Tab-separated table of C-alpha atoms in Angstrom:
chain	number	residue	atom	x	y	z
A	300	UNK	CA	11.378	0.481	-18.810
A	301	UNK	CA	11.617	3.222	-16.202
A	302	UNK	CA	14.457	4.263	-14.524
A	303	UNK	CA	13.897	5.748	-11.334
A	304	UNK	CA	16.677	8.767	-10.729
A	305	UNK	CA	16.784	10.945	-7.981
A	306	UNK	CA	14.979	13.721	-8.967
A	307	UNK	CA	12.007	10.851	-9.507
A	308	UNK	CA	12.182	9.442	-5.759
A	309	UNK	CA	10.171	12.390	-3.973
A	310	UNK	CA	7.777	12.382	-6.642
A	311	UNK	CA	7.112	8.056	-6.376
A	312	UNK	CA	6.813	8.898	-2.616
A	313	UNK	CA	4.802	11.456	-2.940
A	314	UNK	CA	2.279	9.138	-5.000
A	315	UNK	CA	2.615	5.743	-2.547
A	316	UNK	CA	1.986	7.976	0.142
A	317	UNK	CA	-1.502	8.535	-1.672
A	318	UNK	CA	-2.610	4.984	-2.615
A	319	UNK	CA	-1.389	4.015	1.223
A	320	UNK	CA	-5.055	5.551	1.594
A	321	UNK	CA	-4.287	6.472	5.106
A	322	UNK	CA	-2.045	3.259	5.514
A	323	UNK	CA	0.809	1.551	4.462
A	324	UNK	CA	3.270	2.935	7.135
A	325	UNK	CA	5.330	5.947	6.403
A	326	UNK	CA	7.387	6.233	3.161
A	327	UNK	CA	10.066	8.891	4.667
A	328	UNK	CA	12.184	6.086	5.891
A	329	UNK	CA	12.179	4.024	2.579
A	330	UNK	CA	12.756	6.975	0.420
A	331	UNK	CA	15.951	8.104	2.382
A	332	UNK	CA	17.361	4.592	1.422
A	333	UNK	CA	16.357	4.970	-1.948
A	334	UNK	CA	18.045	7.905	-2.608
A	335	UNK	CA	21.272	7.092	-0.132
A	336	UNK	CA	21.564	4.002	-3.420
A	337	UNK	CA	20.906	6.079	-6.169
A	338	UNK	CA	23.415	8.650	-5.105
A	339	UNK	CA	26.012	5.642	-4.404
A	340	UNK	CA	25.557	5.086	-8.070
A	341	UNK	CA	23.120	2.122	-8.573
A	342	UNK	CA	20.688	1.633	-10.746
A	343	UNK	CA	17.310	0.972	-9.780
A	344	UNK	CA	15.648	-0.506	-13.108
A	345	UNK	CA	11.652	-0.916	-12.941
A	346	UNK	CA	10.587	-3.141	-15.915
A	347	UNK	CA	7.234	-3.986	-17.152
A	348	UNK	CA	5.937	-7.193	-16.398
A	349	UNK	CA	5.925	-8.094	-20.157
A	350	UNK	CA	9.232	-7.825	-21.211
A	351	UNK	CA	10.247	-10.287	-19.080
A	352	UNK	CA	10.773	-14.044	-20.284
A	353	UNK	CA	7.498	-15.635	-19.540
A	354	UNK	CA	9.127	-18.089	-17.159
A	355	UNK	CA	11.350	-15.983	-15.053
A	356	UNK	CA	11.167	-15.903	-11.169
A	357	UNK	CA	9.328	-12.883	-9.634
A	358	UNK	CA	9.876	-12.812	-5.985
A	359	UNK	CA	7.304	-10.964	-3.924
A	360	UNK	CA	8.432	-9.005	-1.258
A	361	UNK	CA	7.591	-6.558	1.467
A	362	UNK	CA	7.220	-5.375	5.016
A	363	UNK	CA	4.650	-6.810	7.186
A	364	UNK	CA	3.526	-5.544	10.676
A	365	UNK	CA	3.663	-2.432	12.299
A	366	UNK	CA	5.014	-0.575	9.652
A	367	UNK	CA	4.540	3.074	11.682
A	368	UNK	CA	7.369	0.941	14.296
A	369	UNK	CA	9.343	0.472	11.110
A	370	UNK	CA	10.902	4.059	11.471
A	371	UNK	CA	11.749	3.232	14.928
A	372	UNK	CA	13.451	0.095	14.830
A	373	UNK	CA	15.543	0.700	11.610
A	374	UNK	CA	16.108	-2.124	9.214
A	375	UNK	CA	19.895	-3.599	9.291
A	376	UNK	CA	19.816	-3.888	5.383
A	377	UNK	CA	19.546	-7.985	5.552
A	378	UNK	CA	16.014	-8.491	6.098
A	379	UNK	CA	14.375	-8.699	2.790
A	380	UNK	CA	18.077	-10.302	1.628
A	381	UNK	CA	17.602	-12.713	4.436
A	382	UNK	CA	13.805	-13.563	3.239
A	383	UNK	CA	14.436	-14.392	-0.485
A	384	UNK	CA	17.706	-16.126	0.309
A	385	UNK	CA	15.329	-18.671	2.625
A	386	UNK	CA	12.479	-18.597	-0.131
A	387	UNK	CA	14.914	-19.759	-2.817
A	388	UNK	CA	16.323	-22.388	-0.388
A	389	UNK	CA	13.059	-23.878	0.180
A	390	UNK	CA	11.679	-23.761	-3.662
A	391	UNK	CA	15.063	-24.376	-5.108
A	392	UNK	CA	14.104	-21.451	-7.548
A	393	UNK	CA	16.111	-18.533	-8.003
A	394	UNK	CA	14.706	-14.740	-7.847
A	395	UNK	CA	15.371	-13.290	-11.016
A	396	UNK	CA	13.528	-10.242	-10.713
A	397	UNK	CA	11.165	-8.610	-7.634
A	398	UNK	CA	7.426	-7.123	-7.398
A	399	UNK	CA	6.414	-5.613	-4.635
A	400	UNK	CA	3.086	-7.161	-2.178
A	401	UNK	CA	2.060	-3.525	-1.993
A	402	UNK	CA	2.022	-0.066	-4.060
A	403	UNK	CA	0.490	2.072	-0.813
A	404	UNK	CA	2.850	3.369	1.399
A	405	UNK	CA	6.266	2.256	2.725
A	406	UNK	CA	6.206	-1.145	0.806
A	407	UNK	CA	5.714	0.839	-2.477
A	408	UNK	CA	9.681	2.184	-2.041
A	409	UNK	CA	11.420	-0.564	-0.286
A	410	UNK	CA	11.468	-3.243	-2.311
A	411	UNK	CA	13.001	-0.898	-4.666
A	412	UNK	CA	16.156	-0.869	-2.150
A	413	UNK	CA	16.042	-4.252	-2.170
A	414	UNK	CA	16.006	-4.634	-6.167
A	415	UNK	CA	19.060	-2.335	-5.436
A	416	UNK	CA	20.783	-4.807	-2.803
A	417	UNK	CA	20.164	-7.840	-4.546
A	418	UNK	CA	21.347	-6.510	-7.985
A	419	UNK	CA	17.760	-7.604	-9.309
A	420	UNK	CA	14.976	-5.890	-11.446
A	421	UNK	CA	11.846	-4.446	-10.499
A	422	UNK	CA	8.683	-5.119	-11.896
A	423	UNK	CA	6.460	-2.630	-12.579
A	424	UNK	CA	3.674	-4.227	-10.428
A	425	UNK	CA	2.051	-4.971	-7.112
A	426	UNK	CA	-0.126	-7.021	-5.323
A	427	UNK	CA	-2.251	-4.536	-3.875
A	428	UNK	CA	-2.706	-1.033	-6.489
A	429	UNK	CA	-3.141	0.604	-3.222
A	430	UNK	CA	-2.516	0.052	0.625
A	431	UNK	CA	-4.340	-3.269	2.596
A	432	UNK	CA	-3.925	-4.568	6.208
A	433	UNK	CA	-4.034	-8.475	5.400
A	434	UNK	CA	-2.126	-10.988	3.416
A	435	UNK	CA	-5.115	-12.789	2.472
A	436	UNK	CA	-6.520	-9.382	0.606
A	437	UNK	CA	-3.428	-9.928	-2.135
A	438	UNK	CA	-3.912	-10.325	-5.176
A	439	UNK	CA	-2.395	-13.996	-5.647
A	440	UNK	CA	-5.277	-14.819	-2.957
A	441	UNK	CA	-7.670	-13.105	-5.073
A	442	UNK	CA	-6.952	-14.940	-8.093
A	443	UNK	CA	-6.912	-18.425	-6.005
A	444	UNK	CA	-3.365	-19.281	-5.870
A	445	UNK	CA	-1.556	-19.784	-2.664
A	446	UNK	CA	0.832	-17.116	-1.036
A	447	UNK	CA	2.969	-20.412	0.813
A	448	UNK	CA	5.271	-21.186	1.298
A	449	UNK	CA	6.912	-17.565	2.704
A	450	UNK	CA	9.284	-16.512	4.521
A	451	UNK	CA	9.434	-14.649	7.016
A	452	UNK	CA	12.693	-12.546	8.483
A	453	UNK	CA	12.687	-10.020	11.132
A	454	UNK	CA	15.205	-7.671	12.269
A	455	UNK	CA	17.532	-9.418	15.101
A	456	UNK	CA	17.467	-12.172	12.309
A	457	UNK	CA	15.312	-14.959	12.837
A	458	UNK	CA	13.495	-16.349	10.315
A	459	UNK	CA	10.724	-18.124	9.651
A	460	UNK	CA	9.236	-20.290	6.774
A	461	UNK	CA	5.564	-21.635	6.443
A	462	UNK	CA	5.860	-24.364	3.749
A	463	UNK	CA	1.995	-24.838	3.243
A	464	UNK	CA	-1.588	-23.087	4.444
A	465	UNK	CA	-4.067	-21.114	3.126
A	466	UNK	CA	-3.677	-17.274	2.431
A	467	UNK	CA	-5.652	-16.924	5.747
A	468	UNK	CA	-3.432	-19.385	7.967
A	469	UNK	CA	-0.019	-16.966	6.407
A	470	UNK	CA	-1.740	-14.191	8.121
A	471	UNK	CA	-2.473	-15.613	11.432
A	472	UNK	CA	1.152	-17.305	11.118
A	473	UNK	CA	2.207	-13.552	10.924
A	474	UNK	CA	0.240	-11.930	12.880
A	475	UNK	CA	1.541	-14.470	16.147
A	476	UNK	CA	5.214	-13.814	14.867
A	477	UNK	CA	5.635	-10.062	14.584
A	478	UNK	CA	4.877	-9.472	17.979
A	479	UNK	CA	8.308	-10.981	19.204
A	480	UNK	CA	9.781	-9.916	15.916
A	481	UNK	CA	9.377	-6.374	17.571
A	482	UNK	CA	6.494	-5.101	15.456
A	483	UNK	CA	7.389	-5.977	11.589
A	484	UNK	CA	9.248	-8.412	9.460
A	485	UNK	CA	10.364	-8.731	5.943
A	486	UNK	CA	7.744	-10.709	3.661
A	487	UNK	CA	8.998	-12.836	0.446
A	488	UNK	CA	6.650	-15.527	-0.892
A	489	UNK	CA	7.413	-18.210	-3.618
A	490	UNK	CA	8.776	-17.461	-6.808
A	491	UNK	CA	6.028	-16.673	-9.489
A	492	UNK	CA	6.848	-16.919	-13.426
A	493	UNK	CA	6.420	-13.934	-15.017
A	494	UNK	CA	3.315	-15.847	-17.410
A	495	UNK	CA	1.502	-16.804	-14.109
A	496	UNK	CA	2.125	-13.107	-11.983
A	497	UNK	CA	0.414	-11.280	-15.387
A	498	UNK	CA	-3.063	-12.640	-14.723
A	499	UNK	CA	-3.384	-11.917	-10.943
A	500	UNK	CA	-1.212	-8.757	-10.110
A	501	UNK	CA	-1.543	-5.127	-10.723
A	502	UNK	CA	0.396	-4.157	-13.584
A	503	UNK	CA	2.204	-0.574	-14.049
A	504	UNK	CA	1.580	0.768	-10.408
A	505	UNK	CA	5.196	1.855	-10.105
A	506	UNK	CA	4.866	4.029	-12.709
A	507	UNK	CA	1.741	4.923	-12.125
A	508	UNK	CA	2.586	5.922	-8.242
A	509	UNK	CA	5.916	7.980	-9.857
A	510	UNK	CA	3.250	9.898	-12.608
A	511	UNK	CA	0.507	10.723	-9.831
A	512	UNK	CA	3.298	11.909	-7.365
A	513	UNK	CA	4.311	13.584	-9.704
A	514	UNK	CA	1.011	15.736	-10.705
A	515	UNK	CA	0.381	16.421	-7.497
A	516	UNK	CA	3.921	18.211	-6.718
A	517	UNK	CA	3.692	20.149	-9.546
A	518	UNK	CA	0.691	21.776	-8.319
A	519	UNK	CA	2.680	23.241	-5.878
A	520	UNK	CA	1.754	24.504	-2.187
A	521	UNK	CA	-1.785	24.584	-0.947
A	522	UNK	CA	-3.492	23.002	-4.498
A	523	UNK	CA	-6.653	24.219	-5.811
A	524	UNK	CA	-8.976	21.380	-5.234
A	525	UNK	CA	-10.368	21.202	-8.898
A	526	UNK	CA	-6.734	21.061	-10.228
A	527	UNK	CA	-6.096	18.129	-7.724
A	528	UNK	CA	-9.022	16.041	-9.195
A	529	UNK	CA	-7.940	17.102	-12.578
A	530	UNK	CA	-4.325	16.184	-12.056
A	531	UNK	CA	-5.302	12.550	-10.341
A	532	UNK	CA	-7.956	11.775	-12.529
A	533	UNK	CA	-9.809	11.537	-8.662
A	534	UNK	CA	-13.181	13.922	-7.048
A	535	UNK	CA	-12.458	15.948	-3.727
A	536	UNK	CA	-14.843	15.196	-1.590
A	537	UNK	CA	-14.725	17.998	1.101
A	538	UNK	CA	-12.047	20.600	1.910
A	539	UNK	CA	-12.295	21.508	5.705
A	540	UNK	CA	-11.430	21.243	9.097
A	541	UNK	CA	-11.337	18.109	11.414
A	542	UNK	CA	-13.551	18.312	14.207
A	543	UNK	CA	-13.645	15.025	15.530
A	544	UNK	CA	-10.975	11.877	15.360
A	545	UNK	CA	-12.832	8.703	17.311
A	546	UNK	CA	-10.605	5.606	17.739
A	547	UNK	CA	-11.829	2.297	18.597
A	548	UNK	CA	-10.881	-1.647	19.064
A	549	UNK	CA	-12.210	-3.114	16.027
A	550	UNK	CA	-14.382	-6.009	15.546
A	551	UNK	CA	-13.058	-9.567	15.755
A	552	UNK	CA	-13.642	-11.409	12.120
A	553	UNK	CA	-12.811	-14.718	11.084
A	554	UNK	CA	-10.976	-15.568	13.997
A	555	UNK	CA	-8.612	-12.994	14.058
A	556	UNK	CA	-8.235	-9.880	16.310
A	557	UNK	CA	-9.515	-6.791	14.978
A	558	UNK	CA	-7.776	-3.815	13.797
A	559	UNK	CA	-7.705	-0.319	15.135
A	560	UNK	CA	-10.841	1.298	13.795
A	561	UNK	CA	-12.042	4.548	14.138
A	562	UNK	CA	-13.417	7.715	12.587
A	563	UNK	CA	-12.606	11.604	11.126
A	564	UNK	CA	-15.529	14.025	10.865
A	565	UNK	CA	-14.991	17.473	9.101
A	566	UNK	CA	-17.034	20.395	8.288
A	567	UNK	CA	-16.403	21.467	4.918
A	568	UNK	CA	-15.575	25.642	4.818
A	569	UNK	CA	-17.913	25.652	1.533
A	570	UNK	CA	-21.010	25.074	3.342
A	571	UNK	CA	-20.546	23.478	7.011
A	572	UNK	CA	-21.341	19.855	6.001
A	573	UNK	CA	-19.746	17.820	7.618
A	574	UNK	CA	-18.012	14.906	6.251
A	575	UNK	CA	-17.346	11.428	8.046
A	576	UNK	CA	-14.204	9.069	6.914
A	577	UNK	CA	-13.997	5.555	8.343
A	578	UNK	CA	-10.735	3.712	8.962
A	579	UNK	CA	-9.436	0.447	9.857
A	580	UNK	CA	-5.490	0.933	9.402
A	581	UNK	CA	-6.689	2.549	6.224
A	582	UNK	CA	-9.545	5.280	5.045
A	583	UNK	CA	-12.143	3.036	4.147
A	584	UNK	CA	-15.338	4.716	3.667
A	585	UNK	CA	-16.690	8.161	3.454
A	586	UNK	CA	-20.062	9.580	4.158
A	587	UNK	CA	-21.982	12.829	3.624
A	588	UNK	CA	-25.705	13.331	5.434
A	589	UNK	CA	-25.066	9.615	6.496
A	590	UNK	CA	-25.305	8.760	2.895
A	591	UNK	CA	-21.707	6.632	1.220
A	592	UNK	CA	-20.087	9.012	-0.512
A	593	UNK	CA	-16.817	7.270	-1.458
A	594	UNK	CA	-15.552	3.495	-0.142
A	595	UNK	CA	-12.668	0.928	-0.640
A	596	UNK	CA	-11.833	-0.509	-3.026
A	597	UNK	CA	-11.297	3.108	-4.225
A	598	UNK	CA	-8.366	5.024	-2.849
A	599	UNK	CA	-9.397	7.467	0.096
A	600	UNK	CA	-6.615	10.220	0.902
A	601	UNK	CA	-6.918	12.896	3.300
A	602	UNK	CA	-4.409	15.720	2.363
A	603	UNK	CA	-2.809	18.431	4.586
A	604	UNK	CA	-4.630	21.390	3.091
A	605	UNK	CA	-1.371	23.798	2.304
A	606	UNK	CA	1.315	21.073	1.720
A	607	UNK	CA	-1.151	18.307	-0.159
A	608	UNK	CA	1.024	15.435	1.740
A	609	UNK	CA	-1.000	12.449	2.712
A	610	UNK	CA	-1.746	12.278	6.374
A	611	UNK	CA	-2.284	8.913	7.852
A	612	UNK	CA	-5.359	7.602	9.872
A	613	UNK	CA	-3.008	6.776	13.320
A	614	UNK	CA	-1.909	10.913	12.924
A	615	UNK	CA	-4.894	12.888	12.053
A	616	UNK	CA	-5.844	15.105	14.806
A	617	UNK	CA	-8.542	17.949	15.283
A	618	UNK	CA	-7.998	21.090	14.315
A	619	UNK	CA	-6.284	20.029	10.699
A	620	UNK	CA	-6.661	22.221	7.953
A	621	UNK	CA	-7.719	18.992	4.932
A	622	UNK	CA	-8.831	17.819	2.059
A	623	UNK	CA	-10.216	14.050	1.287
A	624	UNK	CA	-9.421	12.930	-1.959
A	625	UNK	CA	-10.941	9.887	-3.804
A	626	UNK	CA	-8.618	8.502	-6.305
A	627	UNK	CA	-10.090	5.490	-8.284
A	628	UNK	CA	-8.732	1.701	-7.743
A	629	UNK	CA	-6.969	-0.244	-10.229
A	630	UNK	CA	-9.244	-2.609	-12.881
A	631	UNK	CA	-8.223	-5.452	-11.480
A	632	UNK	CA	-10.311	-5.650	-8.311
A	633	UNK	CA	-13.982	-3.839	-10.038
A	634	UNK	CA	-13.656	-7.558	-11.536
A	635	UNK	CA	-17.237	-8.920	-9.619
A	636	UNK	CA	-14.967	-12.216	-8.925
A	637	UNK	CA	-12.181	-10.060	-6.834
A	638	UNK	CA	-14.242	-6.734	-5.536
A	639	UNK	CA	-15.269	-8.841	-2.632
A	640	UNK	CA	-12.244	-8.958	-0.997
A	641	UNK	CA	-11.580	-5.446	-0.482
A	642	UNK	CA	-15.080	-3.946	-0.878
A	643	UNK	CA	-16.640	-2.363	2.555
A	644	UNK	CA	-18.181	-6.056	3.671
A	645	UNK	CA	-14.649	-7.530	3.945
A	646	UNK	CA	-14.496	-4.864	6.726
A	647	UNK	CA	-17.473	-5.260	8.473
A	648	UNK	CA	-19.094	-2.326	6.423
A	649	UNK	CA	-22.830	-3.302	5.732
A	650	UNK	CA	-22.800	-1.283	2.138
A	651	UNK	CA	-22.111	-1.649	-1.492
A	652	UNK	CA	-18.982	-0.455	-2.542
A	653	UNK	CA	-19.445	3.823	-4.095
A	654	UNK	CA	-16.245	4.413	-6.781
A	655	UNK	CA	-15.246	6.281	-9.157
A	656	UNK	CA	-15.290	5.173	-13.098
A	657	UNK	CA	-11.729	4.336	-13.991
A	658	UNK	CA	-10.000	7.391	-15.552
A	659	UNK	CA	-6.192	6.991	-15.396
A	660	UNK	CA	-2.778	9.552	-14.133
């Protein structure tokens, strides 16, 4: 089991920061209430999917929206309370422990807080093993099983519950919601026994975020880029400066409205080759000489140069002194059944999908 303290917190958001991939919204804010419980005294206990009883309740849970608003519009403390309170109404099942919908990013802390709130367990799992923009990209999609019904609670306290639909109709549900919600919502779908959750989750990514945050603090200020790859078990792929941030409407797929897509170009201070990183809400794709270099599912990170934090695709700018670090994607979706769903095609991307072998942190 691991116990997250407060010396552990800046190194877990340090490493969700990372597998956000450019995405996920913005950790700060989650962190501060992490550590604002752990220094009230409470325990925050992050247990491995295993050694719970096969049929206890796992509630998934999360932020949805506009996470980057998230910092703005502060969280009252009731949403994700508020969420599995109406999810247990409508299953009749009680939450005996939470997971989290997604390791990258904001939604790899909070659900930590809620644990906290709710007197509940962890698990030491996702749904995600690194940031996505859509519901229907979880993993319970990916394995086939439904993600309704879910609830839905937003800040001013509304809430909303879609009892049936497809992973694709939750996302359109939420996507027509948030907008009145002002910009994000918490997320908890139906119960999941712990038996069920083992087969179509990512297992250990807690632990794994708190051990690669970790690494990458200990190699202090301004990291050597060899020791970076060494320490994440990842490959730097340029260390430059950006030249050129493009930002676009992105395309309209499958009847929804597209996400904000763009582009960062860098020239590399090693040789002047320039580098080009594609994003939709996250780094997707990375090219060198118009050759893929690097793409999703794989973890794409661009890092300020002297402080190695993550910097996020909506605050890039020219002029930033970076590196681009690939950081390789959890087992679970190289499986030629899931890889699909996040590879670049999902995204519009005409390529195959360029990763790393699996190493480990």
């Amino acid at each position: 089991m691991l116990r997250i303290e407060l010396p552990d917190v800046d190194a877990l958001e340090r490493g969700v920061a990372v597998l956000g991939s450019g995405g996920g919204g913005d950790s700060r804010t989650a962190a501060t209430l992490l550590r604002r419980r752990l220094a009230d005294g409470l325990d925050v206990a992050v247990r491995p999917l295993g050694a719970l009883p096969p049929d206890a309740r796992v509630v998934p849970v999360g932020v949805v929206g506009a996470t980057a608003v998230f910092a703005e519009k502060l969280p009252g403390g009731q949403e994700v309370a508020a969420a599995v309170e109406a999810i247990q109404r409508w299953t009749g099942e009680r939450a005996d422990a939470l997971v989290s919908i997604e390791i990258g990013g904001l939604n790899g802390v909070l659900p930590l807080v809620a644990a906290c709130d709710l007197g509940l367990s962890a698990v030491d799992a996702d749904l995600s093993g690194r940031g996505l923009p859509r519901l229907d990209q979880l993993s319970l999609a990916a394995a086939g099983r439904p993600l309704t019904p879910a609830a839905l609670a937003e800040p001013s306290g509304q809430v909303l519950v879609q009892g049936t639909g497809s992973p694709a109709d939750l996302e359109r549900t939420a996507r027509t919601f948030l907008p009145a919600a002002g910009g994000w919502a918490a997320l908890a779908l139906a119960p999941v026994p712990a038996r069920v959750l083992a087969a179509c989750c990512v297992t250990g990514s807690v632990s794994d975020a708190v051990r690669l945050g970790r690494r990458i603090l200990d190699l202090g200020e301004s990291p050597d880029p060899s020791r970076l790859a060494s320490a994440t078990g990842g490959r730097v792929l340029s260390v430059g400066r950006v030249v050129e941030v493009t930002r676009r409407p992105g395309p309209e797929l499958h009847g929804r409205p597209g996400f904000a897509r763009g582009s960062v170009t860098l020239a590399g201070h090693a040789s002047g080759e320039l580098l080009r990183v594609e994003m939709e809400n996250e780094y997707l794709l990375a090219l060198r000489d118009g050759l893929v270099v690097a793409s999703t599912p794989d973890v794409i990170a661009v890092l300020d140069r002297r402080t190695g934090v993550p910097i996020a695709g909506d605050t890039v700018r020219v002029g930033m002194e970076v590196m681009v670090l690939q950081v390789a994607i959890s087992a679970f979706w190289t499986d030629p059944g899931r890889i699909g769903v996040l590879a670049p095609r999902a995204y519009g991307l005409d390529c195959e999908p360029v990763l790393l072998e699996r190493g480990g942190v």
